[in-house]
C-alpha positions as CSV (number, residue, x, y, z in Angstrom):
1,M,97.0,137.7,98.9
2,V,100.1,139.2,97.4
3,P,103.0,136.7,97.6
4,M,105.3,137.8,100.4
5,I,108.8,137.1,101.7
6,R,110.4,137.6,105.1
7,A,112.0,141.1,105.2
8,A,115.0,139.5,106.8
9,G,115.9,138.3,103.3
10,L,117.1,141.9,102.6
11,R,119.3,141.9,105.8
12,G,122.5,143.8,104.9
13,F,120.9,145.7,102.0
14,V,121.0,149.1,103.6
15,P,124.7,149.2,104.7
16,L,125.6,147.7,101.3
17,V,123.7,150.4,99.4
18,E,125.2,153.1,101.6
19,R,128.7,151.8,101.0
20,L,128.1,152.0,97.3
21,G,127.1,155.6,97.7
22,G,123.3,155.1,97.3
23,E,120.4,156.5,99.3
24,A,118.9,153.3,100.8
25,D,115.8,154.9,102.3
26,A,114.8,156.6,99.0
27,L,115.4,153.4,97.0
28,L,113.3,151.3,99.4
29,A,110.5,153.9,99.5
30,R,110.3,153.9,95.7
31,F,109.1,150.2,95.9
32,G,106.9,150.8,99.0
33,L,109.4,149.4,101.5
34,A,110.6,150.9,104.8
35,R,114.0,150.5,106.5
36,Q,112.3,149.5,109.8
37,A,110.8,146.4,108.2
38,L,114.3,145.1,107.3
39,D,115.3,145.2,110.9
40,S,112.4,143.0,112.0
41,D,112.6,139.3,112.5
42,E,109.0,138.8,111.7
43,A,108.0,141.4,109.1
44,L,106.8,140.3,105.6
45,I,107.1,142.3,102.4
46,P,105.9,141.7,98.9
47,I,108.4,139.5,97.1
48,T,108.0,141.5,93.9
49,A,109.0,144.7,95.6
50,N,111.9,142.8,97.4
51,D,113.2,141.6,94.0
52,L,112.7,144.8,92.1
53,V,114.6,146.9,94.7
54,L,117.6,144.4,94.3
55,D,117.6,144.7,90.5
56,A,117.2,148.5,90.7
57,A,120.0,149.0,93.2
58,A,122.4,146.8,91.2
59,A,121.7,148.8,88.0
60,E,121.7,152.3,89.4
61,L,124.7,151.8,91.7
62,G,126.8,150.0,89.0
63,C,127.1,146.9,91.2
64,P,126.3,143.9,89.0
65,D,127.3,141.4,91.7
66,L,125.0,143.0,94.3
67,G,123.1,139.7,94.9
68,L,126.3,137.8,95.6
69,R,127.7,140.5,97.9
70,L,124.5,140.4,99.9
71,A,124.7,136.6,100.1
72,E,128.2,137.0,101.6
73,A,126.8,139.2,104.3
74,Q,124.0,136.8,105.3
75,D,123.6,133.5,107.0
76,L,121.0,130.9,107.9
77,S,119.4,133.2,110.5
78,I,117.5,135.1,107.8
79,L,115.2,132.1,107.6
80,G,113.9,132.7,111.1
81,P,112.2,129.7,112.6
82,L,113.0,127.6,109.6
83,A,116.7,127.9,110.5
84,G,116.3,125.9,113.7
85,V,114.7,123.0,111.8
86,I,117.5,122.9,109.2
87,E,120.4,123.2,111.8
88,S,119.0,120.5,114.0
89,S,118.5,118.0,111.1
90,S,120.7,114.9,111.2
91,T,121.7,114.8,107.5
92,V,121.8,117.1,104.4
93,A,119.0,115.0,102.9
94,E,116.7,115.5,105.9
95,A,117.5,119.2,106.0
96,L,116.6,119.6,102.4
97,A,113.4,117.6,102.8
98,L,112.2,119.8,105.7
99,A,113.4,123.0,103.9
100,S,111.3,122.0,100.9
101,R,108.3,121.3,103.1
102,Y,108.5,124.5,105.0
103,M,110.0,127.0,102.6
104,F,106.7,128.8,102.5
105,V,107.5,130.1,106.0
106,H,110.2,132.3,104.3
107,S,108.2,132.8,101.1
108,P,105.5,130.7,99.4
109,A,106.9,131.8,96.0
110,L,110.3,130.1,96.6
111,S,111.2,126.4,96.7
112,V,114.2,124.2,97.1
113,G,114.6,120.6,96.1
114,V,116.7,117.7,95.0
115,Q,116.6,116.5,91.4
116,A,118.4,114.2,89.0
117,D,121.6,115.8,87.5
118,P,120.6,117.9,84.4
119,R,123.8,116.7,82.8
120,G,123.1,113.0,83.4
121,S,126.3,112.3,85.5
122,R,126.1,109.2,87.7
123,G,126.6,109.9,91.4
124,V,125.6,113.6,91.0
125,V,122.4,115.4,91.9
126,A,121.1,118.9,91.5
127,L,120.1,121.0,94.5
128,T,117.6,123.4,93.0
129,Y,116.5,126.9,94.0
130,R,113.3,128.2,92.2
131,K,110.9,131.0,92.2
132,D,107.3,130.5,91.1
133,L,107.0,132.9,88.1
134,H,103.2,132.7,88.2
135,E,103.5,134.5,91.6
136,S,106.2,137.1,90.8
137,P,108.5,138.0,87.8
138,Y,112.0,136.7,87.4
139,S,114.7,138.6,89.1
140,P,118.4,137.9,88.2
141,Q,119.7,139.6,91.4
142,A,117.3,137.8,93.7
143,I,118.2,134.4,92.1
144,E,121.9,135.1,92.6
145,L,121.2,136.1,96.2
146,G,119.2,133.0,96.9
147,L,121.6,130.6,95.1
148,G,124.6,132.3,96.8
149,L,123.0,132.0,100.2
150,F,122.1,128.3,99.5
151,Y,125.8,127.7,98.9
152,Q,126.9,129.7,101.9
153,V,124.6,127.7,104.2
154,A,125.9,124.4,102.7
155,V,129.5,125.4,103.5
156,M,128.5,126.5,107.0
157,L,126.8,123.2,107.8
158,V,129.1,120.7,106.1
159,G,132.3,122.6,105.8
160,S,134.5,121.9,102.7
161,R,132.7,118.5,102.2
162,T,130.2,120.1,99.8
163,G,131.2,117.9,96.8
164,L,130.3,120.8,94.5
165,R,130.8,119.9,90.9
166,S,129.4,123.0,89.2
167,V,126.7,125.7,89.5
168,E,123.8,126.3,87.1
169,V,122.3,129.8,86.6
170,P,119.2,130.5,84.5
171,H,120.3,133.9,83.1
172,Q,123.4,135.1,81.4
173,P,126.3,136.5,83.6
174,L,125.7,139.9,85.2
175,S,129.3,140.1,86.3
176,P,132.6,138.7,84.9
177,V,132.5,134.9,85.0
178,S,135.5,135.0,87.3
179,R,133.4,136.6,90.0
180,Y,131.1,133.6,90.0
181,T,133.8,131.0,90.0
182,E,135.6,132.9,92.8
183,F,132.4,133.0,94.9
184,F,131.4,129.3,94.4
185,G,134.9,127.8,93.9
186,A,133.6,125.8,91.0
187,D,132.6,126.1,87.3
188,V,129.4,128.1,86.6
189,T,127.2,127.5,83.6
190,F,124.7,130.1,82.4
191,G,121.4,130.0,80.5
192,C,120.3,126.8,82.3
193,R,116.7,125.6,83.0
194,A,117.0,126.2,86.7
195,A,119.3,127.6,89.4
196,A,121.1,124.7,91.0
197,L,124.2,123.4,92.8
198,R,125.4,120.2,91.1
199,V,126.8,118.1,94.0
200,E,128.1,114.6,94.5
201,R,125.3,112.3,95.7
202,H,127.1,111.3,98.8
203,L,126.7,114.9,100.2
204,L,123.1,114.0,101.0
205,D,124.3,111.5,103.6
206,E,126.6,114.0,105.3
207,R,125.7,114.4,109.0
208,F,125.5,117.7,110.8
209,A,127.5,118.4,113.9
210,T,124.5,120.5,115.0
211,A,122.0,117.6,114.8
212,D,119.6,117.4,117.7
213,E,116.5,115.2,117.4
214,A,114.7,116.8,120.4
215,I,115.3,120.3,119.2
216,Q,114.2,119.4,115.7
217,R,111.0,117.9,116.9
218,L,110.2,121.0,118.9
219,A,111.1,123.2,115.9
220,V,108.9,121.2,113.5
221,D,106.0,121.2,115.9
222,Y,106.3,125.0,116.2
223,L,106.3,125.5,112.5
224,A,103.3,123.2,112.0
225,S,101.3,124.9,114.7
226,H,102.1,128.5,113.9
227,Y,102.5,128.5,110.1
228,P,99.7,126.6,108.3
229,D,100.6,125.7,104.7
230,P,99.2,128.5,102.5
231,A,98.8,126.1,99.6
232,R,95.8,124.5,101.5
233,K,94.0,127.8,101.8
234,V,91.1,128.4,99.4
235,S,92.3,132.0,98.9
236,T,95.7,130.7,97.7
237,Q,94.0,128.3,95.3
238,V,91.8,131.1,93.9
239,R,94.8,133.3,93.5
240,R,96.7,130.7,91.5
241,A,93.7,129.9,89.4
242,L,93.2,133.6,88.5
243,T,97.0,134.1,87.9
244,G,97.1,131.2,85.5
245,S,94.1,132.3,83.5
246,L,94.3,136.1,83.6
247,G,94.1,137.5,80.1
248,T,92.9,134.3,78.5
249,T,89.5,133.8,80.0
250,S,87.0,136.0,81.7
251,P,88.0,136.3,85.4
252,A,84.6,135.3,86.8
253,I,83.9,133.4,90.0
254,T,81.8,130.9,88.2
255,G,84.8,129.8,86.1
256,V,87.1,129.6,89.1
257,A,84.5,127.7,91.2
258,R,84.1,125.2,88.3
259,L,87.9,124.7,88.2
260,L,87.9,124.1,92.0
261,S,84.9,121.8,91.8
262,V,82.7,123.9,94.2
263,H,79.6,125.9,93.8
264,P,80.2,129.7,93.5
265,R,78.3,130.4,96.7
266,T,80.3,127.7,98.6
267,L,83.5,129.3,97.3
268,Q,82.4,132.7,98.5
269,R,81.6,131.3,102.0
270,K,85.0,129.6,102.2
271,L,86.8,132.8,101.2
272,A,84.8,134.8,103.7
273,A,85.8,132.3,106.4
274,E,89.5,133.2,105.6
275,G,88.7,136.9,105.7
276,A,89.0,137.2,101.9
277,S,86.7,137.7,98.9
278,F,86.9,136.9,95.2
279,E,86.7,140.5,94.2
280,A,89.6,141.5,96.5
281,I,91.8,138.6,95.3
282,L,91.1,139.4,91.6
283,D,92.0,143.0,92.3
284,E,95.3,141.9,93.8
285,V,96.1,139.6,91.0
286,R,95.4,142.3,88.4
287,R,97.5,144.8,90.4
288,D,100.5,142.5,90.6
289,A,100.2,141.5,86.9
290,A,99.9,145.2,85.8
291,H,103.0,146.1,87.9
292,R,105.0,143.2,86.4
293,Y,104.1,144.1,82.7
294,L,104.5,147.8,83.2
295,T,107.9,147.7,85.0
296,T,109.6,144.7,83.3
297,T,108.3,144.9,79.7
298,D,107.7,147.5,76.9
299,L,104.4,146.1,75.9
300,P,101.8,148.6,74.6
301,L,99.3,149.7,77.2
302,G,96.4,148.3,75.3
303,Q,98.1,144.9,75.4
304,V,98.8,145.2,79.1
305,A,95.2,146.0,79.7
306,A,94.1,142.8,77.9
307,L,96.7,140.7,79.7
308,V,95.3,141.8,83.1
309,G,91.7,141.1,82.0
310,F,90.5,144.6,81.2
311,T,88.6,145.3,78.0
312,E,89.6,149.0,77.8
313,Q,92.9,150.7,78.2
314,S,91.2,153.5,80.2
315,T,90.1,150.9,82.8
316,L,93.7,150.0,83.2
317,S,94.7,153.6,83.7
318,H,92.0,154.2,86.3
319,A,93.1,151.0,88.2
320,V,96.8,151.8,88.1
321,R,96.1,155.3,89.5
322,R,94.0,153.7,92.3
323,W,96.7,151.2,93.1
324,Y,99.9,153.2,92.7
325,G,98.9,156.9,92.6
326,A,100.4,157.3,89.1
327,S,99.5,156.7,85.5
328,P,100.7,153.5,83.7
329,R,103.3,155.6,81.8
330,E,104.5,157.3,85.0
331,L,104.9,153.9,86.8
332,R,106.8,152.5,83.9
333,R,109.1,155.5,83.6
334,T,109.9,155.5,87.3
335,A,110.7,151.8,87.4
336,Q,112.6,151.5,84.2
337,H,114.8,154.6,84.3
338,P,117.2,155.7,87.1
339,A,116.4,158.8,89.1
340,P,118.3,161.9,88.1
341,G,121.6,162.0,90.0
342,S,122.0,158.2,90.4
343,R,125.3,156.7,89.5
344,T,124.0,155.1,86.3
345,E,122.4,158.4,85.2
346,L,125.6,160.4,85.8
347,S,127.7,157.9,83.9
348,R,125.8,158.3,80.7
């Protein structure tokens, strides 16, 4: 299946775009999204579309700090049922462990964790926020939104006791550096290996005033019973295998079955039990990869065709028209250039 994210992750997007003078409905529609989904507590949307609309809005509305602005307008509630598990945890360490375990409820393409300090300082750890780039392309605005919200939640739960030393951002600054230091209240370093908050180790032992063991047990039981881990699904394993090998080997079920140590017929039966098929998953993987290459790179169409596992450029063209109702060049032009009349276009 296409990697998804809770639509609540875009909460506040519509009013922000409208305050900036943009047409929120038209912008969302361009990426196959509807305003109604953003108002739902349960709706899921493709994470690639989620991220592309953020990057497009920032560029076209001349708002390089759009991700940070959106983070300022959000709170823990955008995580839905995962929020209750985090709030009822006894310590920061426990909350992070449970958030890491159940982040797939918000999006299986995202993860948080605790790692050794990348700068090697004693008594300091890195709270990381990552996106699986095998599942969806990198988005600077989405990373800033996620990292900004990560920080906002920490402040909400532990107050001023965050012990924040500095912030690490994988990309180069989109806004003046002063905007970042103002937001985080700490130094910010760019071009790093991962998005992270560098905090003093003792923060992990900080206790939450909202801790409640009984509520947490109920919340965890609810997640465990209603949200099975997608990593255990055969269809997820097949998707990851195809995503990792697309363009390098022939995308045949025999090869994937060999990789997963099952017979091809057994693999088909397991997929059917999940309401999936190898052919449908392959089509989804190719569609997502084609969209990523066409909208985020300038690679020649023949090379894009090869990267998504097609032997002919014409096959790519037919597939893109079936998926998106446009030619590869039209899809690229629409995604990479602002619509006439947008703020960016008018400023040229």
